Short mmCIF file of C-alpha atoms in Angstrom, two decimals:
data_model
loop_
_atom_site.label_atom_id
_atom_site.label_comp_id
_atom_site.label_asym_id
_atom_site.label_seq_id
_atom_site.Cartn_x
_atom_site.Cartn_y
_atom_site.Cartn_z
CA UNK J 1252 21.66 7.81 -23.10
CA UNK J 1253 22.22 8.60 -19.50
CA UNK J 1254 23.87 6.00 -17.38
CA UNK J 1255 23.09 5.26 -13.75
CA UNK J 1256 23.18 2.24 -11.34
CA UNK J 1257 20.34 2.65 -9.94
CA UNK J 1258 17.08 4.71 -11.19
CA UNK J 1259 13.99 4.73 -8.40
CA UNK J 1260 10.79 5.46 -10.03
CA UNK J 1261 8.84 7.92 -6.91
CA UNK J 1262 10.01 9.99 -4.70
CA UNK J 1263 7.71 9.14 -1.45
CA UNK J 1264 8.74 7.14 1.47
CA UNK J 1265 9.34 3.73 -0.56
CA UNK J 1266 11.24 5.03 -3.47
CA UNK J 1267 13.68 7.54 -0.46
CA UNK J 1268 13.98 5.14 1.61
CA UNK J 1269 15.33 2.58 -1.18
CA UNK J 1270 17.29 5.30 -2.11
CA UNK J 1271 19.27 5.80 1.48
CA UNK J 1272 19.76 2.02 1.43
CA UNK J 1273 21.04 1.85 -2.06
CA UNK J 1274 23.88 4.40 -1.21
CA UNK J 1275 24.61 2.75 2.44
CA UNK J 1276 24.88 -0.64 0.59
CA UNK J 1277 27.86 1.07 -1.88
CA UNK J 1278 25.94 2.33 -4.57
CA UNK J 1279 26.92 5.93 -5.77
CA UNK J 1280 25.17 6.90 -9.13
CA UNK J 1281 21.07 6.50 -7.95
CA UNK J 1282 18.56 8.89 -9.63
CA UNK J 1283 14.99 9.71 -8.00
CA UNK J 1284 12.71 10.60 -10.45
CA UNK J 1285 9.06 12.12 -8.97
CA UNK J 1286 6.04 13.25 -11.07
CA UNK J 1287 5.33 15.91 -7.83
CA UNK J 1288 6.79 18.91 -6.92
CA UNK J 1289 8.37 18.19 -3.82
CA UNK J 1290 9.70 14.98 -2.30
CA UNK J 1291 7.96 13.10 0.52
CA UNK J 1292 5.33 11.51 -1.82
CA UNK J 1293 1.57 11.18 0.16
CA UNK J 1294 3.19 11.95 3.25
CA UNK J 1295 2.88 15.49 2.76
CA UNK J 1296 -0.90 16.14 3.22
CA UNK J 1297 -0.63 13.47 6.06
CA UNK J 1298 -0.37 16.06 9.10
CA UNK J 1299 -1.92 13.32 11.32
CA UNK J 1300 0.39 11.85 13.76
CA UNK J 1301 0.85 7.92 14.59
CA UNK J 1302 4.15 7.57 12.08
CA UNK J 1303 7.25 6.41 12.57
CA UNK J 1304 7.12 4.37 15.85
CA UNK J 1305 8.73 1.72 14.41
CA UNK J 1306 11.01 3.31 12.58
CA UNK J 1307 12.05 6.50 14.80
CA UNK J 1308 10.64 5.21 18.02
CA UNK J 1309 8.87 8.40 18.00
CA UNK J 1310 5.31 9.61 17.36
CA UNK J 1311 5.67 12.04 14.19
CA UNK J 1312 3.21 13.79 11.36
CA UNK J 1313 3.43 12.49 7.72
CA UNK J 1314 6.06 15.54 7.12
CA UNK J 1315 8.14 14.88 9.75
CA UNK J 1316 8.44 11.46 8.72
CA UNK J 1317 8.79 12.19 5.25
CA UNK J 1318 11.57 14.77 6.07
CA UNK J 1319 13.50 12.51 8.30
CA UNK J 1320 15.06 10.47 4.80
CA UNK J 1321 14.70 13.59 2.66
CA UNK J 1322 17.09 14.86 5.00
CA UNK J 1323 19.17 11.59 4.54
CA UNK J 1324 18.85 12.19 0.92
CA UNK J 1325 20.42 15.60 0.65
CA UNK J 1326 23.13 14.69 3.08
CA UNK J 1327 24.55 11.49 0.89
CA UNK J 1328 24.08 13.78 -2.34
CA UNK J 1329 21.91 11.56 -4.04
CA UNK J 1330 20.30 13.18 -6.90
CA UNK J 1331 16.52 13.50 -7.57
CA UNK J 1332 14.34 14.93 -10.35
CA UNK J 1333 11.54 16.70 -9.79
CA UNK J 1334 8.01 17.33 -11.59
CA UNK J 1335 9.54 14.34 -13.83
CA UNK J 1336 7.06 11.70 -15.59
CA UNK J 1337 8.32 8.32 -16.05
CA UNK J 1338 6.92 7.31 -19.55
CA UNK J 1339 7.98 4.02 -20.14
CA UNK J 1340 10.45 1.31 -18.89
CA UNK J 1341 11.75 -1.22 -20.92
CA UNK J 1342 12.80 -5.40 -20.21
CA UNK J 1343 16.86 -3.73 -20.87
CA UNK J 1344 16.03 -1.01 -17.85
CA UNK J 1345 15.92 1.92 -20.52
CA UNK J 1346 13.85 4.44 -18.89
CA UNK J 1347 12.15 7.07 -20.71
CA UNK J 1348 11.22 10.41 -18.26
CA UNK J 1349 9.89 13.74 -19.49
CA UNK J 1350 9.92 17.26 -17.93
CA UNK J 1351 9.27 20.92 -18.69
CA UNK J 1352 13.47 21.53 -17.93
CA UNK J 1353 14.77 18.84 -19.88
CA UNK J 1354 12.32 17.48 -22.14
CA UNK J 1355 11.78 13.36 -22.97
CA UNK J 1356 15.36 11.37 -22.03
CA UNK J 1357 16.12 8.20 -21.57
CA UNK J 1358 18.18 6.56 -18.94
CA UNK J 1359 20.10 3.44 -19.05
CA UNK J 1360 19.59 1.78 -15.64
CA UNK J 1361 21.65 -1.04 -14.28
CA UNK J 1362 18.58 -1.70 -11.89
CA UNK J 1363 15.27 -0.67 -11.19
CA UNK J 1364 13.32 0.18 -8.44
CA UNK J 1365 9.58 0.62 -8.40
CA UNK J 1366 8.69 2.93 -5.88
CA UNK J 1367 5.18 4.84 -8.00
CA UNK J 1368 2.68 4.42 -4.54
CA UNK J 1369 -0.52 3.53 -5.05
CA UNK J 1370 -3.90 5.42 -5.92
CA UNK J 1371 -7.47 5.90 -4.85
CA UNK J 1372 -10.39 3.57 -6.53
CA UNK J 1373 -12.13 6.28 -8.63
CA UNK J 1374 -16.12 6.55 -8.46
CA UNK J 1375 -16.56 5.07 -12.19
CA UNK J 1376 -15.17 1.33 -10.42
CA UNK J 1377 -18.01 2.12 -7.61
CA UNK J 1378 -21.31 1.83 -9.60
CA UNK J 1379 -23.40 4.39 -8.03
CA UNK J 1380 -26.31 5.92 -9.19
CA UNK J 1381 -27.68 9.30 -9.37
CA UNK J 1382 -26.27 12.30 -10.92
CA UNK J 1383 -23.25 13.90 -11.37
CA UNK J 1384 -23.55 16.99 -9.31
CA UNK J 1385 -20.20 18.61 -7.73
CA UNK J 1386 -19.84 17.90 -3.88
CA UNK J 1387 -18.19 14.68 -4.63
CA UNK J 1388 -14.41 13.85 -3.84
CA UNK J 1389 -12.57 10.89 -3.07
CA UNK J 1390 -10.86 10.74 0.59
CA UNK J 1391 -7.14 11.68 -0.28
CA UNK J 1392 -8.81 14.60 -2.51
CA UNK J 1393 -10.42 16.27 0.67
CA UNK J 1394 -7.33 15.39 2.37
CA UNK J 1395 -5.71 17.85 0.00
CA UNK J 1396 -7.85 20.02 -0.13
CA UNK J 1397 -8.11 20.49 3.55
CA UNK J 1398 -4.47 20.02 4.52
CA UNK J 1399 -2.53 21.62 1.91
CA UNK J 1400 -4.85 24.14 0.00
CA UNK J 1401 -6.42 25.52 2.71
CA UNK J 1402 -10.01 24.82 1.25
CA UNK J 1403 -13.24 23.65 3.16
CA UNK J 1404 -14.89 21.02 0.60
CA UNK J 1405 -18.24 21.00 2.64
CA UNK J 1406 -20.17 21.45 6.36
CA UNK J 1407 -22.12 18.63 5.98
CA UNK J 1408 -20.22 14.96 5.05
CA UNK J 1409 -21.18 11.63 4.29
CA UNK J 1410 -18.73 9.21 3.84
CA UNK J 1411 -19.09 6.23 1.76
CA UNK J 1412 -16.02 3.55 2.57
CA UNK J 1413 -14.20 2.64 5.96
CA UNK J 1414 -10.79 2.59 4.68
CA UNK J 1415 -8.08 4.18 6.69
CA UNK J 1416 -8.11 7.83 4.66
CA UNK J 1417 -11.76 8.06 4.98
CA UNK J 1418 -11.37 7.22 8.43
CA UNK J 1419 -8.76 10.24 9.15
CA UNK J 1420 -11.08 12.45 7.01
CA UNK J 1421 -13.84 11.79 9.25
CA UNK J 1422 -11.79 13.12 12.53
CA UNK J 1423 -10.23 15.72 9.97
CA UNK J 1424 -13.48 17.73 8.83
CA UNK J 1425 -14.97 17.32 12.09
CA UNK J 1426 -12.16 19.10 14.01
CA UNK J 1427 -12.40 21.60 11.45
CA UNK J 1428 -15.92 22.48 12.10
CA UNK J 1429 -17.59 20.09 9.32
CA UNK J 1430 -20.85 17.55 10.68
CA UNK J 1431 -19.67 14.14 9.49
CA UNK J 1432 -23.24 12.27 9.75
CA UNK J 1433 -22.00 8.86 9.01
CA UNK J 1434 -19.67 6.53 7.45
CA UNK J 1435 -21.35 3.67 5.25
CA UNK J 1436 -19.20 0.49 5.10
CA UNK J 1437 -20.25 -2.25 1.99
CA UNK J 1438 -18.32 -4.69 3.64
CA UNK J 1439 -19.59 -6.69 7.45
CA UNK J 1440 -16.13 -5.31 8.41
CA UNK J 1441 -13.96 -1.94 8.57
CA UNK J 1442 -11.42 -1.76 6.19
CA UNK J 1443 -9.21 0.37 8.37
CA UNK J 1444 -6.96 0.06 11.36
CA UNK J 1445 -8.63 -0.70 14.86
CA UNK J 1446 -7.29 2.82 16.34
CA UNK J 1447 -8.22 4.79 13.62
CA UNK J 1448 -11.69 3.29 14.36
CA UNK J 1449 -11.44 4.38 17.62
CA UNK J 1450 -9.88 7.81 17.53
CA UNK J 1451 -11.26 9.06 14.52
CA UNK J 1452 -14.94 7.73 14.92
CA UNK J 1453 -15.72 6.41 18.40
CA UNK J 1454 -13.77 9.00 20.27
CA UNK J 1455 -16.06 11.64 17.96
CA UNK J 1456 -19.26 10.00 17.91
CA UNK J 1457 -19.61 9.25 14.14
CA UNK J 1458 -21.66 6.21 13.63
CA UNK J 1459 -19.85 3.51 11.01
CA UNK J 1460 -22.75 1.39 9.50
CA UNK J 1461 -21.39 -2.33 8.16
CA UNK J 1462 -22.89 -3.52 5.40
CA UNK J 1463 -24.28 -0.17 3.89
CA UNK J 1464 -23.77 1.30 0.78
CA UNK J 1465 -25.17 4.13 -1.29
CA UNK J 1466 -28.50 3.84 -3.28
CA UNK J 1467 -28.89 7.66 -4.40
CA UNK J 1468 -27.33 10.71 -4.91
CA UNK J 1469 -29.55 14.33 -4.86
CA UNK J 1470 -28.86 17.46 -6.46
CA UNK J 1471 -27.77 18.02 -10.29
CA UNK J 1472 -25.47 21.70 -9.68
CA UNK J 1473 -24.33 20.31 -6.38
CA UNK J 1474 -25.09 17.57 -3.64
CA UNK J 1475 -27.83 17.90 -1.36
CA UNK J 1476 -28.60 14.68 -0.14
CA UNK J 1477 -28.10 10.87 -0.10
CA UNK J 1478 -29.71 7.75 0.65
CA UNK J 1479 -28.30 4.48 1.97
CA UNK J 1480 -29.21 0.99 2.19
CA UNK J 1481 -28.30 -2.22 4.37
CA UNK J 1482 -27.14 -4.82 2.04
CA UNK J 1483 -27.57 -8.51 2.10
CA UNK J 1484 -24.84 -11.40 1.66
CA UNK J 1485 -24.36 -10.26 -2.16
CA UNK J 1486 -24.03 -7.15 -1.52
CA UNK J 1487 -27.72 -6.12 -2.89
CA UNK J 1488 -29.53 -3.22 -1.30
CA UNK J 1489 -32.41 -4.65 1.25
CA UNK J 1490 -35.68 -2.71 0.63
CA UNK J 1491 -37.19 -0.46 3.25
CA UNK J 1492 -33.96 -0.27 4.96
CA UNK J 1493 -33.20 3.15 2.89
CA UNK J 1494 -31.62 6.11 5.09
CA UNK J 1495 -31.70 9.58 3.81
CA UNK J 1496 -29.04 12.26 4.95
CA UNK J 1497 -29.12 15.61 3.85
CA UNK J 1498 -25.51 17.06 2.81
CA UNK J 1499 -23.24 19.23 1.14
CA UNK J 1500 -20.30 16.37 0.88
CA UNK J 1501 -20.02 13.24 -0.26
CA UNK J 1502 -16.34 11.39 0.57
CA UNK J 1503 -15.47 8.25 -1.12
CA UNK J 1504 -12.84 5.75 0.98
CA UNK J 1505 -13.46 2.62 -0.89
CA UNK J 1506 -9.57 1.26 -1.60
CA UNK J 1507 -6.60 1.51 -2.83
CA UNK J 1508 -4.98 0.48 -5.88
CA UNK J 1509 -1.35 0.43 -6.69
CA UNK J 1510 0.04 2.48 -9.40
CA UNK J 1511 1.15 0.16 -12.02
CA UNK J 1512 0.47 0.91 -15.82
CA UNK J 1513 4.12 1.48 -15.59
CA UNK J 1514 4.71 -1.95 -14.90
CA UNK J 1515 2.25 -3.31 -17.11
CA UNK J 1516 3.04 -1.64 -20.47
CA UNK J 1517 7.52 -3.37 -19.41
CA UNK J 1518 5.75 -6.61 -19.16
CA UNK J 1519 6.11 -7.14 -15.25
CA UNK J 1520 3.86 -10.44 -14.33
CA UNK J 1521 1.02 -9.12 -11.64
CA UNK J 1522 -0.74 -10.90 -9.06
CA UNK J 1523 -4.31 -10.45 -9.28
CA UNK J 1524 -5.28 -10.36 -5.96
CA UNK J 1525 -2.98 -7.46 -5.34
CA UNK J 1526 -2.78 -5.75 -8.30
CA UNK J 1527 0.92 -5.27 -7.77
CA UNK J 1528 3.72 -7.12 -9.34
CA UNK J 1529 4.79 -11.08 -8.72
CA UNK J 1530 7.98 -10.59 -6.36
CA UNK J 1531 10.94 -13.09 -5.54
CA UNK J 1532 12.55 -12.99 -1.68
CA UNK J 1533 14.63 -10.40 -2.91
CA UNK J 1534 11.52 -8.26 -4.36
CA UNK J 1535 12.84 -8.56 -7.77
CA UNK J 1536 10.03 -8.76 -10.21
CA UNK J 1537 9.84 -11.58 -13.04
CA UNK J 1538 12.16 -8.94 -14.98
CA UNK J 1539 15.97 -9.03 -13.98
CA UNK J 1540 16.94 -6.01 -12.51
CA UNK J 1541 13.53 -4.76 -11.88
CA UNK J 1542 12.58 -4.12 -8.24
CA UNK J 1543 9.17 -3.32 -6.12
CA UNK J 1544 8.85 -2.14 -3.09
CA UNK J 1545 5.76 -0.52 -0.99
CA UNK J 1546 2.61 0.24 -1.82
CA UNK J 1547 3.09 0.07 -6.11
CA UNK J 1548 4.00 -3.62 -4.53
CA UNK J 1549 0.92 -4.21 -2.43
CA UNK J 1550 -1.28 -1.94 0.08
CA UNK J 1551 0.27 -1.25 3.24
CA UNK J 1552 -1.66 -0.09 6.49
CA UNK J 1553 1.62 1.56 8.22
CA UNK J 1554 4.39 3.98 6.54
CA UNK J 1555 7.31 1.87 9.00
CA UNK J 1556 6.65 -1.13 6.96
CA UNK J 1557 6.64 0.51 3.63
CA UNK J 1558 10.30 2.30 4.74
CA UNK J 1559 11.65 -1.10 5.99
CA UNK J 1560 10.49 -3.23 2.74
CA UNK J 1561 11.98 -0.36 0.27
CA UNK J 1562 15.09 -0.82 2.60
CA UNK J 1563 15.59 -4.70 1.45
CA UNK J 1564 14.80 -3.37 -1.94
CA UNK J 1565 17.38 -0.75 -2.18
CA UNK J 1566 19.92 -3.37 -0.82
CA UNK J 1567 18.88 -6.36 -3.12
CA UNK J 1568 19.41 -3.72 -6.31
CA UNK J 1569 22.96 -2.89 -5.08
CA UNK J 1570 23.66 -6.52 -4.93
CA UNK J 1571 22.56 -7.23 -8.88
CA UNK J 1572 24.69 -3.97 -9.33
CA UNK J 1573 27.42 -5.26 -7.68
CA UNK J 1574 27.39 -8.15 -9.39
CA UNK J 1575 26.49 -6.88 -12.47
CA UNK J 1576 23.56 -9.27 -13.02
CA UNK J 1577 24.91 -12.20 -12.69
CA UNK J 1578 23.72 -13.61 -9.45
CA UNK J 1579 23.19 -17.82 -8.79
CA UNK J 1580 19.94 -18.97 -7.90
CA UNK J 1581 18.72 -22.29 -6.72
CA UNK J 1582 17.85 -24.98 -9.11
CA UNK J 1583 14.66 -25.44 -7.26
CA UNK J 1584 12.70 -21.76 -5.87
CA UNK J 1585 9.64 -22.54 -2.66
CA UNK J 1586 6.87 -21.64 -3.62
CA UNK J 1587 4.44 -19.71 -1.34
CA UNK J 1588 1.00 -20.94 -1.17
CA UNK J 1589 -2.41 -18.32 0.47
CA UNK J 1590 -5.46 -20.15 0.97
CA UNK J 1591 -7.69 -20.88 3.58
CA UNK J 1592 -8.61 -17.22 4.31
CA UNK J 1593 -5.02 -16.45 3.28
CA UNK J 1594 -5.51 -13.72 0.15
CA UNK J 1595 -1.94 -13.40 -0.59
CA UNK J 1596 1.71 -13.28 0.09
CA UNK J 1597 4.50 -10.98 -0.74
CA UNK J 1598 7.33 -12.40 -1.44
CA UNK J 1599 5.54 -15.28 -3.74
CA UNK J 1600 8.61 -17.19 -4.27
CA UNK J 1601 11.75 -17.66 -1.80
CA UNK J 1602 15.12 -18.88 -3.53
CA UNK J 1603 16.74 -20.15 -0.67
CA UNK J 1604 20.48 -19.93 -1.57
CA UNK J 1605 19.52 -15.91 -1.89
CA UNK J 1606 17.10 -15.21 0.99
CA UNK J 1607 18.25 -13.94 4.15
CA UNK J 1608 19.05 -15.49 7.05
CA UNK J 1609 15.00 -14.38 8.33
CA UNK J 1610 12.77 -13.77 5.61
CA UNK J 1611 9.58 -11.76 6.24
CA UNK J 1612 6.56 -12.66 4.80
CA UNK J 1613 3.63 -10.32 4.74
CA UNK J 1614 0.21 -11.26 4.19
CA UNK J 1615 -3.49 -10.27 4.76
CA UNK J 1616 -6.45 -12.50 5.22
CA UNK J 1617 -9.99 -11.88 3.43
CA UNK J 1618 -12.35 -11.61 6.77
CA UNK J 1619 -12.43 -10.88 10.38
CA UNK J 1620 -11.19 -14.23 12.23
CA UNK J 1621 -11.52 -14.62 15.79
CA UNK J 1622 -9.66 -16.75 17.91
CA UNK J 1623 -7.96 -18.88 15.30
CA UNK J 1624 -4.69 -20.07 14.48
CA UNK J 1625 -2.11 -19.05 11.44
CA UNK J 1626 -0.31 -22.15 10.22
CA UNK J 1627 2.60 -22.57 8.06
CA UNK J 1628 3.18 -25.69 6.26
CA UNK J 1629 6.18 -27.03 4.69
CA UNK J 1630 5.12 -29.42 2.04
CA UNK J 1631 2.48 -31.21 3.74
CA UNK J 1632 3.87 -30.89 7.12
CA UNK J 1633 2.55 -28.19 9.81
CA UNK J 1634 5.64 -26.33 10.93
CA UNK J 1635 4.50 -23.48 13.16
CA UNK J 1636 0.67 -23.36 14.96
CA UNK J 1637 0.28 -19.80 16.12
CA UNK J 1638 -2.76 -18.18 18.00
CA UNK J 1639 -4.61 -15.15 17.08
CA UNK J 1640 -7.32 -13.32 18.73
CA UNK J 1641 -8.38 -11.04 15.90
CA UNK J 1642 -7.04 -10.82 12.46
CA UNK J 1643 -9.10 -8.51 10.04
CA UNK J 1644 -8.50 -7.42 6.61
CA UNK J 1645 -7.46 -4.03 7.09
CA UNK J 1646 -4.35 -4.73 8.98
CA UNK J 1647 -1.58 -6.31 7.00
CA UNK J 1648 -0.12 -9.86 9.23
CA UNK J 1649 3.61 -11.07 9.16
CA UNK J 1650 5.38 -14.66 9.44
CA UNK J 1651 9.18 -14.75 9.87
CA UNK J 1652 11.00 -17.93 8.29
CA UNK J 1653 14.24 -18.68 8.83
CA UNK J 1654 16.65 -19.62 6.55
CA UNK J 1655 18.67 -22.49 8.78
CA UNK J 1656 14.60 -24.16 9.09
CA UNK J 1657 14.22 -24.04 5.48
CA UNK J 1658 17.68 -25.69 4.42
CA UNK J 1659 16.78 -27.98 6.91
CA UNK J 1660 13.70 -29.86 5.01
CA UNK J 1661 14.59 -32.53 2.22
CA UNK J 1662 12.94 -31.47 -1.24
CA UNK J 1663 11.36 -28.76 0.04
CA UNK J 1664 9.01 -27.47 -2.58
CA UNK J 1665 5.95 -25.30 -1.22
CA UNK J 1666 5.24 -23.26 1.87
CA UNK J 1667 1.27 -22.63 2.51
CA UNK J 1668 0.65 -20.33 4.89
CA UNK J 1669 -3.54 -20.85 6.13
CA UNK J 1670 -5.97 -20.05 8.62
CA UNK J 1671 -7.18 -23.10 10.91
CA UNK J 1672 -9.93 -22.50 13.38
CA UNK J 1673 -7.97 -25.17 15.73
#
């Protein structure tokens, strides 16, 4: 069995970026291991631009930014495996990888990282009826297709889903000569970013229609046309409010979902509402030695916050390295509490003789709020009272706590983070 101190499971911008801070943070032996051919993960048929001004300070492509830490990876030597499939990961960190070079392995880890991305929702979890005729691709497909390939997947595009891919798609086939006729949203509210909105629809004249789904497909060989509908509060197609729209293309945006049958089949504890894994302060999972990080963790909107979470991941695995497991935690962990238009946290617990000195807390709430207030409790006791103009679902929010506050509060046991219209 092959020993390493750390083994990072992808190779796109979480599972590098861990990597880089690993090895700055004193770790030597760290092993990338990526199903793809290439490093850089998603990034690579992202030739948009609008990455990296956090993190560079710079407007950049999705290859640029992905080669700014594959760059940092070659230069520190750390070693990565290509077209590589993780099979299985084990409560000891025993990971089993196949590949066409070296066959099935298995590698004794001294920690974990979880770095596996997330995936597209796939028609089968969409319900729609009609037949099965070819013309159909999910968002990141076209993307692909378009961007990498070189192939046209239509002239004439419907889009079904306002999430931030099918969003980009929309600007994407236009400027490439396609008619995108309109994007059909289930949900009162966009699930994408407010400038992607605006560049890639308004700023093209595609029409985004809230609370419309698909009803019908044409065509049986290929697609030829389809039919929407307005929907009512239960998301049930109104009659007579049917649209037909003759087309070639049908795109499906309708969510993302992280990547985690990996974690499932070790026995990692998930939280439902973000079908990633149940994380402590430090990101560790409910396993010892296991860590999460981006969007295998929970949906991001922007690349800069997946680099700068898989940063405190890579540097809270070369701590339980360092101290070979054996780290002290409180008697007592805080518990993080979403309601109140709150749909979740990430961390879900805070151990506050481990956190750091300021603790980021991301979260995203489960409908458009306007002019409210984000309030964080301790116990029963409103701490912080902050205004909002806007808050929507599709961009991910943020709290900072600090660690002096927290020490500061006798028996504290919960922190419930809400939204309060005053």
């Amino acid at each position: 069995m092959i020993p390493y101190d750390i083994v990072i499971i992808g190779g796109g911008p979480a599972g590098l970026a861990a990597a880089v801070s690993a090895r700055k943070n004193g770790i030597d032996k760290i092993l990338i291991l990526e199903r793809d051919r290439e490093l850089g993960g998603i990034l690579n048929q992202c030739i948009h631009n609008g990455f990296g001004l956090h993190t560079f300070k710079e407007e950049l492509t999705g290859p640029e930014y992905a080669q700014r830490f594959i760059d940092q990876v070659l230069e520190m030597g750390i070693e990565y495996k290509l077209n590589t499939m993780v099979m299985d990961i084990s409560p000891e960190r025993v990971v089993t990888a196949m590949s066409r070079e070296d066959g099935m392995y298995q590698i004794q880890a001294g920690a974990v990282i979880l770095a596996m991305g997330c995936r597209e929702r796939p028609r089968g979890a969409l319900n729609i009826p009609g037949y099965r005729p070819a013309g159909i691709f999910s968002a990141g497909t076209a993307q692909r297709l378009v961007n990498i390939e070189g192939y046209m997947p239509g002239r004439e595009v419907v889009i079904l889903g306002s999430g931030d891919i099918g969003l980009i798609m929309a600007r994407r086939m236009t400027l490439e000569g396609a008619k995108v006729k309109v994007v059909a949203e289930l949900m009162p509210y966009s699930g994408g970013l407010k400038r992607n909105i605006v560049q890639c629809l308004d700023d093209f004249n595609i029409p985004l229609k809230l609370s419309h789904t698909v009803v019908d497909i044409e065509g049986k060989e290929h697609i030829t046309a389809v039919t929407i509908a307005q929907v009512d509060s239960h998301n049930k197609p109104i009659p007579g409010t049917e649209e037909r729209y003759t087309c070639d293309t049908l795109l499906l945006s309708c969510g993302l979902i992280p990547e985690n049958e990996l974690s499932n089949k070790a026995g990692i504890r998930m939280n439902p509402v973000t079908n990633g894994p149940v994380v402590t302060e430090s990101l560790e999972t409910n396993i010892p030695g296991i860590f999460a990080c981006g969007n295998v963790l929970h949906v991001h909107d922007l690349v800069d916050y997946v680099s700068e979470e898989a940063g405190r991941a890579g540097a809270a695995a070369a701590r339980y390295v360092q101290a070979k497991g054996i780290i002290e935690h409180s008697d007592e962990v805080v518990k993080l509490i979403a309601t109140d238009g709150v749909r979740y946290t990430v961390p879900v617990t805070i151990d506050l003789k481990n956190m750091a000195d300021l603790q980021t807390v991301h979260f995203r709430v489960g409908n458009v709020y306007k002019n409210c207030y984000v309030s964080v409790y301790y116990n029963d006791k409103r701490m912080t009272h902050t205004r909002k103009k806007i808050m929507a679902p599709g961009e991910m929010e943020k709290i900072i706590l600090q660690k002096k506050n927290l020490l500061k509060e006798e028996d504290l046991k919960t922190i419930t983070i809400k939204i309060e219209a005053e």
